[in-house]
Structure formats: structure tokens, C-alpha cells
């Protein structure tokens, strides 16, 4: 199968951007299929750091084309700023190289304002969203009032509809959310006209493009954003994102059949992090949590918020493996754990004396579970220059073998540093090797 699906297997920030960039040089297409600029991917190549929010992580590979599929919500102002920055860095972002699906929805000013006002109104019950308007834009898609990229081709028809929409959203902002802000229609209109100028040269039919590419046998890499446990339906509701982050989201987000999905690669850190609110059974509130945060530079790419850190959670991971049909895992940030005398892995949850088979549905239950751990010996050596399985310290090899056994899932890729080079693929991972060679 010429396609590879890369999915975050935890609560996001697993290092997907780095792994996608690593896997992309031979890919004809790298495709974002869900989310918006609430995603933040960091890629380090040759000492240069690139941060991406909306543009697929294949952009650094000159022979790879990028598609923002229909399932993504696009903030045109972010698109403008991000593409300008990447062009300044010398990258080709011509319409041939960067295609935007005509059915993708737009994030507009009122979405951002509603997002912020709603979080404010929730007070102590807030979700901890990135405040980028992503949730409200998906809501508008579901309630059939969203604005799609294709509508930028018929601005005359869009204007009266948008006028009504803005008036209605202002009532909601002020009368319901008691916001001090309202939206000026002419401002929104100016932004929409600018968006038309910017996006229309890139417009395409993603479903057709991908179907043709896949039938021709071209290599396509689908790049997930956020993580499986943040999936709109299957994540730790209500502390979830507003899109389908799991592999099923590829088919709905791109408009292609599931038979086109090849190897599903789950990306996981060797520990857990969570940004924003929500239950986190293996969270470390002590000095060790702090040490992991500092060593792993666990601060949000989008918001700069410190990420909460904890031990690897095999219960959540088994769920992610099932939700996505993960074929193998890429384990990142192993270097961050170097120097710890022992490493813990949560193997089960106990609630009111009972061992649970899966992550509970109610957040108040997940809040109360007791994590049960397996403790394994740590390793002390620096992993900076490790580039093969054979060079790994014995304790680390034993840790990886145990993890794979607990999860009943092979580990195909190892990442021991932020740089593109600090990565290697297991010789047994034939589907992944075939994709990159
Ligand atoms: P993404 O959203 O899943 O792409 O993840 P982020 O980019 O938000 O966060 C991952 C961070 O970890 C980035 O700053 C990466 O450069 C960095 N990173 C990725 N893999 C490794 C690794 O193996 N070791 C270390 N130390 N950093 C890594």
C-alpha cells in the first residue's frame, strides 16, 4: 500500500511533525485531514527550527506536494502569515505545491471571538481550548452555516448570507455570552475578500487528486494533528478537540475510501503529556514531572502553555491502538528519560477496587482511577548519537521490548532527539522502509 497514516496516539504533541518530515522525502503528497491552526508541529532540520500550524509537515521536502484537505478548518489570516514566513525562508509554496480543498471551511473573526467568550463564560468548567476559533468553525460546519473555500469563488452570493450570519453571531456574543466584543461586518468582509485572493489560486478537489494519486501508486502520507485521546467522539470527552483525530478521520476528512489507507503509524512519547485541562491518571505533580517538562521542553507550540507531564500510560495507548488500527508505533523523546534510575509504565487502572478493561467514559471516573505501574530499570547514557537499534543501551532495549509486549504492537521507529537525523527505523518495519527508500 503506498499510503501511510501518521496519528498522534496520546493527547497530542507526540512529535508527529518531526516524524512526518522524516518520512516525507519520497512521498508525493503530505495531507492534513483535520483540525486547524490549533495544531503546532515543530521540525528541526540541520539546526534550523520550523514551526507549522496549518501547512502540512511535508513542506520542507522539496519534491513533496502538500494538501490541506476538506476536513481541515482554515483561518485565512494564519494561512497568509504562515505561507509568507515559509516563503521568506525560501520554500516553494506555489499553487502546484500547496493545494487547498474547495470543501474546507473557513475560520473567521466571529469564531475566534465566540471561542474566547465561551471559555470565559465557562469559568472553572472551561475546556482549555487554544482559543483559535476552531471549535466554533466546526460547529458552523455541523449546523450548515459555515463558509467554505469554494464560496470564495462566488463572493456576490456569499455577501448577503454572511451579513445575516454576522448579525446573528453578534446577538449570540452579546446577549448569550455577555461578551464586550462584537464583530464589524465590513471587517469580516475585507478579510473574506483577502482570503479569496490568497486561497483561490490554491483551490483544488482533494478527493479527486488523492484518488488519482493513490490509483497511480503514488506515495501519500496522511498527517494527523492533536492526538487520539482528544478525538471528538472517542477521546476523553468533554476535554477533547472538535475534529476526528483518529485514522477514520482520514477517509471522512479527505473524501477517499478507507481501502486507500495503508500502514497506520501511531506516534507516542516515551512518557505522557497533556496541555489544557482534563483527567490525566499518570500525571506527575512532583519534581520528576518538572524535570521531564524541562528536559523535554514541554511547552505548547501554539499557546506556550506548560504541558502537564506524567508516566507512559499503556491503558490509554491500548485504546489508541484499537481506535486507529495502529500497525506500529514510533516512540519519541526517549532521550528525555535518560538518567532516570527507573522508568514506570502504567499497565492498568483500578476504580473502586476493580481493574478496568478500558479508559472509562465519564471524566469524573477517569479523574478517580488509580494507575498501577510496572517499574523498569532506566538507562544513563546519552542517546544523542544513537542511530541504530544495536547502539541502544541494554536497559532501553529491554524497556522497548517490554512496552511492545504489553501493548501487543511493534515499535517501528525510534526518536532520540529533536533533529531529523536523530531517528531510525527498525529493520523489521518493512512497510515503513519501503515508503522511505
Ligand atoms: P506534534 O504536534 O506532535 O508535531 O509535536 P510538537 O511539535 O508540538 O512537540 C514535539 C516537540 O518535541 C517538538 O519541539 C519536537 O522538535 C520535539 N521532539 C520530537 N521528537 C523528539 C525527540 O525524540 N527528542 C526530543 N528531545 N525532542 C523531540
Short mmCIF file of C-alpha atoms and ligand atoms in Angstrom, two decimals:
data_model
loop_
_atom_site.label_atom_id
_atom_site.label_comp_id
_atom_site.label_asym_id
_atom_site.label_seq_id
_atom_site.Cartn_x
_atom_site.Cartn_y
_atom_site.Cartn_z
CA UNK A 1 0.00 0.00 0.00
CA UNK A 2 1.54 3.31 -0.96
CA UNK A 3 -0.08 5.31 1.82
CA UNK A 4 0.98 5.87 5.39
CA UNK A 5 -1.26 7.29 8.10
CA UNK A 6 0.52 9.12 10.91
CA UNK A 7 -1.58 9.58 14.03
CA UNK A 8 -0.91 11.00 17.48
CA UNK A 9 -1.51 8.14 19.91
CA UNK A 10 -1.75 10.23 23.10
CA UNK A 11 -3.04 13.74 23.88
CA UNK A 12 -1.11 15.45 21.10
CA UNK A 13 2.42 16.91 20.90
CA UNK A 14 3.91 13.44 20.41
CA UNK A 15 6.36 14.67 17.78
CA UNK A 16 4.20 13.95 14.71
CA UNK A 17 5.68 16.88 12.76
CA UNK A 18 9.19 15.53 13.20
CA UNK A 19 8.23 12.00 12.16
CA UNK A 20 6.18 13.19 9.17
CA UNK A 21 9.12 15.29 7.98
CA UNK A 22 11.42 12.28 8.41
CA UNK A 23 9.11 10.01 6.41
CA UNK A 24 8.23 12.55 3.72
CA UNK A 25 11.16 12.81 1.26
CA UNK A 26 9.82 10.16 -1.11
CA UNK A 27 6.14 11.00 -0.57
CA UNK A 28 4.35 12.62 -3.48
CA UNK A 29 1.77 14.10 -1.11
CA UNK A 30 1.57 15.01 2.57
CA UNK A 31 -2.02 15.67 3.61
CA UNK A 32 -3.55 17.37 6.64
CA UNK A 33 -7.06 15.94 7.07
CA UNK A 34 -8.47 17.51 10.25
CA UNK A 35 -8.02 20.28 12.80
CA UNK A 36 -6.77 23.75 12.02
CA UNK A 37 -4.16 26.06 13.41
CA UNK A 38 -4.79 24.66 16.87
CA UNK A 39 -2.11 22.19 15.79
CA UNK A 40 1.53 23.08 16.26
CA UNK A 41 4.28 21.00 14.75
CA UNK A 42 7.97 21.69 15.29
CA UNK A 43 10.57 20.38 12.87
CA UNK A 44 14.30 20.68 13.42
CA UNK A 45 16.45 20.04 10.36
CA UNK A 46 20.14 20.91 10.05
CA UNK A 47 19.92 23.15 13.11
CA UNK A 48 17.01 25.16 11.68
CA UNK A 49 13.71 25.06 13.55
CA UNK A 50 10.43 25.44 11.65
CA UNK A 51 7.07 25.75 13.38
CA UNK A 52 3.94 24.86 11.45
CA UNK A 53 0.29 25.25 12.36
CA UNK A 54 -1.71 24.82 9.19
CA UNK A 55 0.71 23.82 6.46
CA UNK A 56 1.49 20.08 6.20
CA UNK A 57 4.85 18.98 7.58
CA UNK A 58 5.95 17.77 4.13
CA UNK A 59 6.61 21.38 3.14
CA UNK A 60 10.33 21.17 3.96
CA UNK A 61 10.83 18.36 1.45
CA UNK A 62 11.20 19.96 -1.99
CA UNK A 63 9.75 17.08 -4.02
CA UNK A 64 6.67 16.65 -1.87
CA UNK A 65 3.33 18.33 -2.54
CA UNK A 66 1.05 19.39 0.29
CA UNK A 67 -2.72 19.18 0.51
CA UNK A 68 -4.97 20.79 3.08
CA UNK A 69 -7.98 18.50 2.78
CA UNK A 70 -11.69 19.22 3.20
CA UNK A 71 -11.74 18.13 6.84
CA UNK A 72 -9.43 20.99 7.91
CA UNK A 73 -10.72 24.38 9.02
CA UNK A 74 -8.61 27.22 7.64
CA UNK A 75 -8.04 30.59 9.23
CA UNK A 76 -7.07 32.70 6.19
CA UNK A 77 -5.06 35.15 8.31
CA UNK A 78 -2.97 32.32 9.71
CA UNK A 79 -2.62 30.84 6.24
CA UNK A 80 -1.34 34.23 4.99
CA UNK A 81 1.15 34.67 7.82
CA UNK A 82 2.44 31.10 7.76
CA UNK A 83 2.89 30.92 3.99
CA UNK A 84 4.61 34.33 3.99
CA UNK A 85 7.07 33.15 6.66
CA UNK A 86 7.81 29.92 4.83
CA UNK A 87 8.32 31.78 1.53
CA UNK A 88 10.73 34.13 3.29
CA UNK A 89 12.64 31.05 4.39
CA UNK A 90 12.99 30.18 0.70
CA UNK A 91 10.36 27.45 0.38
CA UNK A 92 8.28 26.93 -2.75
CA UNK A 93 4.61 27.43 -1.89
CA UNK A 94 3.34 27.75 -5.41
CA UNK A 95 -0.23 26.58 -6.11
CA UNK A 96 1.15 23.38 -7.64
CA UNK A 97 2.92 22.58 -4.41
CA UNK A 98 0.24 23.62 -1.95
CA UNK A 99 -3.38 22.70 -2.66
CA UNK A 100 -6.36 23.68 -0.53
CA UNK A 101 -9.53 21.64 -0.83
CA UNK A 102 -12.53 23.63 -2.04
CA UNK A 103 -14.75 21.99 0.61
CA UNK A 104 -12.63 23.04 3.60
CA UNK A 105 -14.34 25.52 5.94
CA UNK A 106 -13.01 28.92 6.98
CA UNK A 107 -12.30 30.18 10.48
CA UNK A 108 -13.43 33.80 10.67
CA UNK A 109 -13.22 36.56 13.28
CA UNK A 110 -16.52 35.69 14.96
CA UNK A 111 -15.36 32.10 15.50
CA UNK A 112 -12.33 33.31 17.42
CA UNK A 113 -14.40 35.74 19.49
CA UNK A 114 -17.04 33.12 20.31
CA UNK A 115 -14.32 30.64 21.30
CA UNK A 116 -12.73 33.10 23.72
CA UNK A 117 -16.03 34.41 25.12
CA UNK A 118 -17.35 30.92 25.69
CA UNK A 119 -14.25 29.78 27.57
CA UNK A 120 -14.53 32.92 29.69
CA UNK A 121 -18.22 32.20 30.39
CA UNK A 122 -17.44 28.60 31.40
CA UNK A 123 -15.26 29.88 34.23
CA UNK A 124 -13.99 26.96 36.30
CA UNK A 125 -15.54 24.49 33.84
CA UNK A 126 -13.51 25.63 30.88
CA UNK A 127 -12.14 23.07 28.43
CA UNK A 128 -8.78 24.74 27.89
CA UNK A 129 -9.16 25.28 24.14
CA UNK A 130 -6.43 27.09 22.21
CA UNK A 131 -8.93 29.94 21.60
CA UNK A 132 -8.29 29.90 17.86
CA UNK A 133 -11.95 29.59 16.83
CA UNK A 134 -11.55 26.01 15.64
CA UNK A 135 -14.44 24.57 17.71
CA UNK A 136 -16.95 27.26 16.61
CA UNK A 137 -15.91 26.80 12.96
CA UNK A 138 -16.63 23.05 13.19
CA UNK A 139 -19.93 23.84 14.92
CA UNK A 140 -20.87 26.03 11.96
CA UNK A 141 -19.98 23.18 9.63
CA UNK A 142 -22.30 20.87 11.59
CA UNK A 143 -25.15 23.39 11.72
CA UNK A 144 -24.76 24.12 7.99
CA UNK A 145 -23.88 27.78 8.34
CA UNK A 146 -20.12 27.52 7.76
CA UNK A 147 -18.32 29.28 4.92
CA UNK A 148 -16.36 27.06 2.57
CA UNK A 149 -13.33 27.86 0.43
CA UNK A 150 -15.41 27.22 -2.72
CA UNK A 151 -17.75 30.06 -1.77
CA UNK A 152 -14.88 32.49 -2.27
CA UNK A 153 -15.45 31.91 -5.99
CA UNK A 154 -18.95 33.38 -5.72
CA UNK A 155 -18.47 36.38 -3.44
CA UNK A 156 -21.64 38.09 -4.71
CA UNK A 157 -23.73 35.27 -3.32
CA UNK A 158 -21.74 34.94 -0.14
CA UNK A 159 -22.08 38.58 0.95
CA UNK A 160 -25.79 38.67 1.93
CA UNK A 161 -25.55 35.28 3.63
CA UNK A 162 -22.52 36.39 5.61
CA UNK A 163 -24.22 39.65 6.56
CA UNK A 164 -27.04 37.70 8.18
CA UNK A 165 -24.64 35.31 9.82
CA UNK A 166 -22.55 38.07 11.38
CA UNK A 167 -25.69 39.78 12.72
CA UNK A 168 -26.83 36.54 14.30
CA UNK A 169 -23.41 35.78 15.80
CA UNK A 170 -23.31 39.28 17.31
CA UNK A 171 -26.59 38.61 19.10
CA UNK A 172 -25.16 35.35 20.44
CA UNK A 173 -21.91 37.02 21.53
CA UNK A 174 -23.61 39.85 23.36
CA UNK A 175 -26.95 38.54 24.60
CA UNK A 176 -25.91 35.00 25.45
CA UNK A 177 -22.17 35.08 26.13
CA UNK A 178 -22.29 38.64 27.52
CA UNK A 179 -19.15 39.46 25.57
CA UNK A 180 -17.89 43.02 25.49
CA UNK A 181 -16.89 42.43 21.86
CA UNK A 182 -18.90 42.38 18.68
CA UNK A 183 -17.94 41.88 15.06
CA UNK A 184 -17.98 44.57 12.41
CA UNK A 185 -19.36 43.05 9.20
CA UNK A 186 -17.17 45.20 6.92
CA UNK A 187 -14.09 43.92 8.75
CA UNK A 188 -15.15 40.33 8.20
CA UNK A 189 -15.93 41.10 4.57
CA UNK A 190 -12.50 42.64 3.99
CA UNK A 191 -10.91 39.51 5.49
CA UNK A 192 -13.04 37.29 3.26
CA UNK A 193 -12.08 39.23 0.11
CA UNK A 194 -8.43 38.95 1.10
CA UNK A 195 -8.93 35.25 1.73
CA UNK A 196 -10.32 34.87 -1.79
CA UNK A 197 -7.22 36.49 -3.27
CA UNK A 198 -4.98 34.29 -1.21
CA UNK A 199 -6.69 30.92 -1.30
CA UNK A 200 -8.29 30.72 -4.73
CA UNK A 201 -5.01 30.15 -6.62
CA UNK A 202 -4.52 27.07 -4.42
CA UNK A 203 -8.04 25.67 -4.68
CA UNK A 204 -8.45 22.05 -5.76
CA UNK A 205 -10.58 18.96 -5.46
CA UNK A 206 -8.68 16.98 -2.82
CA UNK A 207 -10.81 13.88 -3.12
CA UNK A 208 -10.16 13.58 -6.85
CA UNK A 209 -6.48 14.46 -6.53
CA UNK A 210 -5.90 11.81 -3.89
CA UNK A 211 -7.97 9.14 -5.58
CA UNK A 212 -5.98 9.59 -8.78
CA UNK A 213 -2.65 9.75 -6.97
CA UNK A 214 -3.38 6.59 -4.99
CA UNK A 215 -4.58 4.72 -8.08
CA UNK A 216 -1.34 5.67 -9.83
CA UNK A 217 0.54 4.17 -6.90
CA UNK A 218 1.95 7.48 -5.64
CA UNK A 219 3.04 7.63 -2.02
CA UNK A 220 0.68 9.61 0.17
CA UNK A 221 1.29 10.44 3.79
CA UNK A 222 -1.70 11.48 5.91
CA UNK A 223 -0.66 13.69 8.79
CA UNK A 224 -2.84 13.71 11.90
CA UNK A 225 -2.99 16.65 14.28
CA UNK A 226 -3.68 16.59 18.03
CA UNK A 227 -3.99 13.04 19.41
CA UNK A 228 -6.27 10.02 19.60
CA UNK A 229 -7.35 10.68 23.19
CA UNK A 230 -8.54 14.12 22.06
CA UNK A 231 -10.81 12.70 19.34
CA UNK A 232 -14.18 14.46 19.28
CA UNK A 233 -16.12 11.24 19.98
CA UNK A 234 -13.64 8.66 21.27
CA UNK A 235 -11.38 10.95 23.32
CA UNK A 236 -11.65 11.88 26.99
CA UNK A 237 -14.88 13.84 26.49
CA UNK A 238 -15.58 16.71 27.11
CA UNK A 239 -11.86 17.59 27.23
CA UNK A 240 -11.45 16.84 23.54
CA UNK A 241 -10.87 18.68 20.31
CA UNK A 242 -13.62 19.33 17.78
CA UNK A 243 -12.45 17.04 14.98
CA UNK A 244 -11.81 13.35 14.38
CA UNK A 245 -8.16 12.86 15.16
CA UNK A 246 -8.16 9.09 14.65
CA UNK A 247 -7.39 7.24 11.42
CA UNK A 248 -11.09 7.06 10.49
CA UNK A 249 -10.85 10.84 10.10
CA UNK A 250 -8.61 10.34 7.06
CA UNK A 251 -11.46 8.91 4.99
CA UNK A 252 -14.05 11.49 6.03
CA UNK A 253 -11.59 14.38 6.05
CA UNK A 254 -10.16 13.68 2.61
CA UNK A 255 -13.13 12.20 0.79
CA UNK A 256 -11.47 8.88 -0.03
CA UNK A 257 -12.45 5.32 0.81
CA UNK A 258 -10.88 3.54 3.79
CA UNK A 259 -9.36 0.93 1.46
CA UNK A 260 -6.80 3.57 0.47
CA UNK A 261 -5.36 3.60 3.96
CA UNK A 262 -2.08 1.78 4.27
CA UNK A 263 0.11 1.29 7.33
CA UNK A 264 -1.21 3.18 10.37
CA UNK A 265 1.69 4.54 12.38
CA UNK A 266 0.93 5.78 15.89
CA UNK A 267 3.29 8.38 17.34
CA UNK A 268 3.85 8.26 21.09
CA UNK A 269 6.23 9.84 23.53
CA UNK A 270 8.03 7.58 25.98
CA UNK A 271 6.05 9.44 28.65
CA UNK A 272 2.71 11.28 28.62
CA UNK A 273 1.83 14.94 28.38
CA UNK A 274 -1.40 16.83 28.31
CA UNK A 275 -1.94 20.52 27.63
CA UNK A 276 -5.04 22.25 28.90
CA UNK A 277 -7.49 20.67 31.28
CA UNK A 278 -8.87 17.17 31.68
CA UNK A 279 -8.16 13.98 33.63
CA UNK A 280 -4.62 12.60 33.45
CA UNK A 281 -4.19 9.39 35.51
CA UNK A 282 -0.38 9.18 35.31
CA UNK A 283 0.34 12.88 35.89
CA UNK A 284 3.43 13.64 37.98
CA UNK A 285 2.89 16.61 40.25
CA UNK A 286 6.35 16.38 41.78
CA UNK A 287 9.92 17.29 40.96
CA UNK A 288 10.12 14.48 38.43
CA UNK A 289 7.23 15.94 36.43
CA UNK A 290 9.09 19.24 36.45
CA UNK A 291 12.32 17.56 35.35
CA UNK A 292 10.58 15.87 32.40
CA UNK A 293 8.93 19.17 31.38
CA UNK A 294 12.27 20.98 31.37
CA UNK A 295 14.27 18.18 29.70
CA UNK A 296 11.57 17.65 27.07
CA UNK A 297 10.86 21.38 26.61
CA UNK A 298 7.21 20.62 27.19
CA UNK A 299 5.68 23.98 26.41
CA UNK A 300 2.87 24.32 23.84
CA UNK A 301 3.85 25.27 20.27
CA UNK A 302 0.57 27.16 19.80
CA UNK A 303 -0.03 28.77 23.17
CA UNK A 304 3.29 28.44 25.04
CA UNK A 305 1.40 26.86 27.94
CA UNK A 306 3.45 24.44 30.09
CA UNK A 307 2.39 20.87 29.35
CA UNK A 308 1.45 18.58 32.21
CA UNK A 309 3.82 15.58 32.32
CA UNK A 310 3.45 12.01 33.56
CA UNK A 311 4.42 8.38 33.01
CA UNK A 312 3.62 6.39 29.87
CA UNK A 313 0.04 5.15 30.00
CA UNK A 314 -0.39 1.74 28.38
CA UNK A 315 -4.14 1.70 29.09
CA UNK A 316 -4.69 4.85 27.02
CA UNK A 317 -2.25 3.53 24.41
CA UNK A 318 -4.07 0.22 24.01
CA UNK A 319 -7.23 2.25 23.42
CA UNK A 320 -5.45 4.39 20.81
CA UNK A 321 -4.10 1.26 19.09
CA UNK A 322 -7.64 -0.09 18.86
CA UNK A 323 -9.33 3.17 17.81
CA UNK A 324 -6.91 3.66 14.94
CA UNK A 325 -5.96 0.13 14.00
CA UNK A 326 -2.35 1.12 14.66
CA UNK A 327 0.06 -1.25 12.91
CA UNK A 328 3.19 0.01 14.61
CA UNK A 329 4.40 2.77 16.89
CA UNK A 330 7.06 5.45 16.61
CA UNK A 331 8.38 6.17 20.08
CA UNK A 332 9.78 9.67 20.53
CA UNK A 333 11.68 11.58 23.20
CA UNK A 334 13.46 8.57 24.67
CA UNK A 335 16.44 10.89 25.28
CA UNK A 336 14.33 12.89 27.75
CA UNK A 337 14.19 9.91 30.12
CA UNK A 338 17.96 9.29 30.08
CA UNK A 339 19.48 9.44 33.53
CA UNK A 340 16.44 8.24 35.47
CA UNK A 341 17.21 5.24 37.69
CA UNK A 342 13.87 3.64 36.91
CA UNK A 343 11.05 4.20 34.43
CA UNK A 344 7.41 3.49 35.15
CA UNK A 345 4.69 2.34 32.77
CA UNK A 346 1.04 2.39 33.79
CA UNK A 347 -0.32 -1.06 32.90
CA UNK A 348 -3.83 -0.87 34.40
CA UNK A 349 -6.39 1.41 36.01
CA UNK A 350 -8.25 0.49 39.17
CA UNK A 351 -11.54 2.16 40.08
CA UNK A 352 -13.35 1.39 43.34
CA UNK A 353 -11.30 -1.79 43.69
CA UNK A 354 -11.97 -3.07 40.17
CA UNK A 355 -9.45 -3.32 37.36
CA UNK A 356 -10.82 -1.55 34.27
CA UNK A 357 -10.58 -3.00 30.80
CA UNK A 358 -10.52 0.38 29.08
CA UNK A 359 -10.45 4.12 29.71
CA UNK A 360 -13.77 4.98 31.45
CA UNK A 361 -16.30 7.15 29.61
CA UNK A 362 -17.00 9.66 32.35
CA UNK A 363 -14.31 12.20 33.07
CA UNK A 364 -15.20 12.12 36.78
CA UNK A 365 -14.35 8.39 36.77
CA UNK A 366 -11.11 8.90 34.85
CA UNK A 367 -10.26 11.60 37.39
CA UNK A 368 -10.56 9.00 40.18
CA UNK A 369 -8.79 5.96 38.68
CA UNK A 370 -5.70 4.70 40.39
CA UNK A 371 -2.86 3.99 37.98
CA UNK A 372 -1.00 0.71 38.55
CA UNK A 373 2.61 0.63 37.41
CA UNK A 374 5.31 -1.64 36.20
CA UNK A 375 8.76 -0.33 37.12
CA UNK A 376 11.66 -0.95 34.78
CA UNK A 377 15.37 -0.11 35.07
CA UNK A 378 16.38 3.20 33.47
CA UNK A 379 19.48 3.95 31.38
CA UNK A 380 22.15 6.52 31.99
CA UNK A 381 23.90 7.04 28.66
CA UNK A 382 23.37 9.99 26.40
CA UNK A 383 21.41 8.94 23.31
CA UNK A 384 22.39 11.93 21.19
CA UNK A 385 24.41 9.95 18.67
CA UNK A 386 22.45 6.71 18.68
CA UNK A 387 21.36 5.83 15.14
CA UNK A 388 20.58 2.11 15.29
CA UNK A 389 18.95 -0.50 17.49
CA UNK A 390 22.36 -2.03 18.18
CA UNK A 391 23.64 1.23 19.73
CA UNK A 392 20.83 1.45 22.29
CA UNK A 393 21.71 0.75 25.94
CA UNK A 394 20.57 -2.73 27.07
CA UNK A 395 18.10 -1.30 29.60
CA UNK A 396 16.45 0.76 26.86
CA UNK A 397 16.20 -2.26 24.58
CA UNK A 398 14.57 -4.20 27.42
CA UNK A 399 12.19 -1.29 28.04
CA UNK A 400 11.15 -1.18 24.37
CA UNK A 401 10.67 -4.94 24.23
CA UNK A 402 8.51 -4.87 27.35
CA UNK A 403 6.44 -1.97 26.05
CA UNK A 404 5.84 -3.71 22.76
CA UNK A 405 4.81 -6.87 24.62
CA UNK A 406 2.38 -5.00 26.94
CA UNK A 407 0.85 -3.15 24.01
CA UNK A 408 0.91 -6.11 21.63
CA UNK A 409 2.19 -3.73 18.99
CA UNK A 410 5.60 -3.49 17.28
CA UNK A 411 7.74 -0.38 17.73
CA UNK A 412 8.98 0.56 14.28
CA UNK A 413 10.62 3.97 14.72
CA UNK A 414 12.81 5.31 17.50
CA UNK A 415 13.44 9.02 18.06
CA UNK A 416 16.22 10.13 20.38
CA UNK A 417 16.37 13.89 19.73
CA UNK A 418 14.54 16.78 18.11
CA UNK A 419 16.70 16.79 14.98
CA UNK A 420 15.58 14.99 11.83
CA UNK A 421 18.74 12.86 11.97
CA UNK A 422 18.08 11.60 15.48
CA UNK A 423 15.70 8.96 14.19
CA UNK A 424 15.90 5.39 12.96
CA UNK A 425 13.60 2.69 11.63
CA UNK A 426 13.70 -0.91 12.84
CA UNK A 427 14.93 -3.29 10.12
CA UNK A 428 11.78 -5.38 10.62
CA UNK A 429 9.49 -2.44 9.72
CA UNK A 430 9.32 -3.37 6.04
CA UNK A 431 6.26 -1.26 5.09
CA UNK A 432 7.81 1.88 6.53
CA UNK A 433 11.20 1.18 4.98
CA UNK A 434 9.50 0.66 1.61
CA UNK A 435 7.81 4.05 1.97
CA UNK A 436 11.02 5.97 2.66
CA UNK A 437 13.50 4.15 0.38
P1 LIG B 1 3.50 17.43 17.23
O1 LIG B 1 2.39 18.43 17.36
O2 LIG B 1 3.05 16.04 17.52
O3 LIG B 1 4.25 17.56 15.95
O4 LIG B 1 4.51 17.75 18.39
P2 LIG B 1 5.16 19.17 18.78
O5 LIG B 1 5.96 19.65 17.65
O6 LIG B 1 4.13 20.04 19.39
O7 LIG B 1 6.06 18.72 20.01
C1 LIG B 1 7.07 17.84 19.89
C2 LIG B 1 8.36 18.57 20.29
O8 LIG B 1 9.31 17.60 20.61
C3 LIG B 1 8.95 19.39 19.19
O9 LIG B 1 9.56 20.53 19.75
C4 LIG B 1 9.99 18.48 18.57
O10 LIG B 1 11.09 19.17 17.99
C5 LIG B 1 10.46 17.71 19.77
N1 LIG B 1 10.87 16.33 19.52
C6 LIG B 1 10.35 15.43 18.66
N2 LIG B 1 10.96 14.23 18.81
C7 LIG B 1 11.89 14.39 19.80
C8 LIG B 1 12.80 13.51 20.44
O11 LIG B 1 12.90 12.32 20.15
N3 LIG B 1 13.56 14.04 21.44
C9 LIG B 1 13.48 15.34 21.83
N4 LIG B 1 14.25 15.77 22.82
N5 LIG B 1 12.62 16.20 21.25
C10 LIG B 1 11.83 15.72 20.25
#
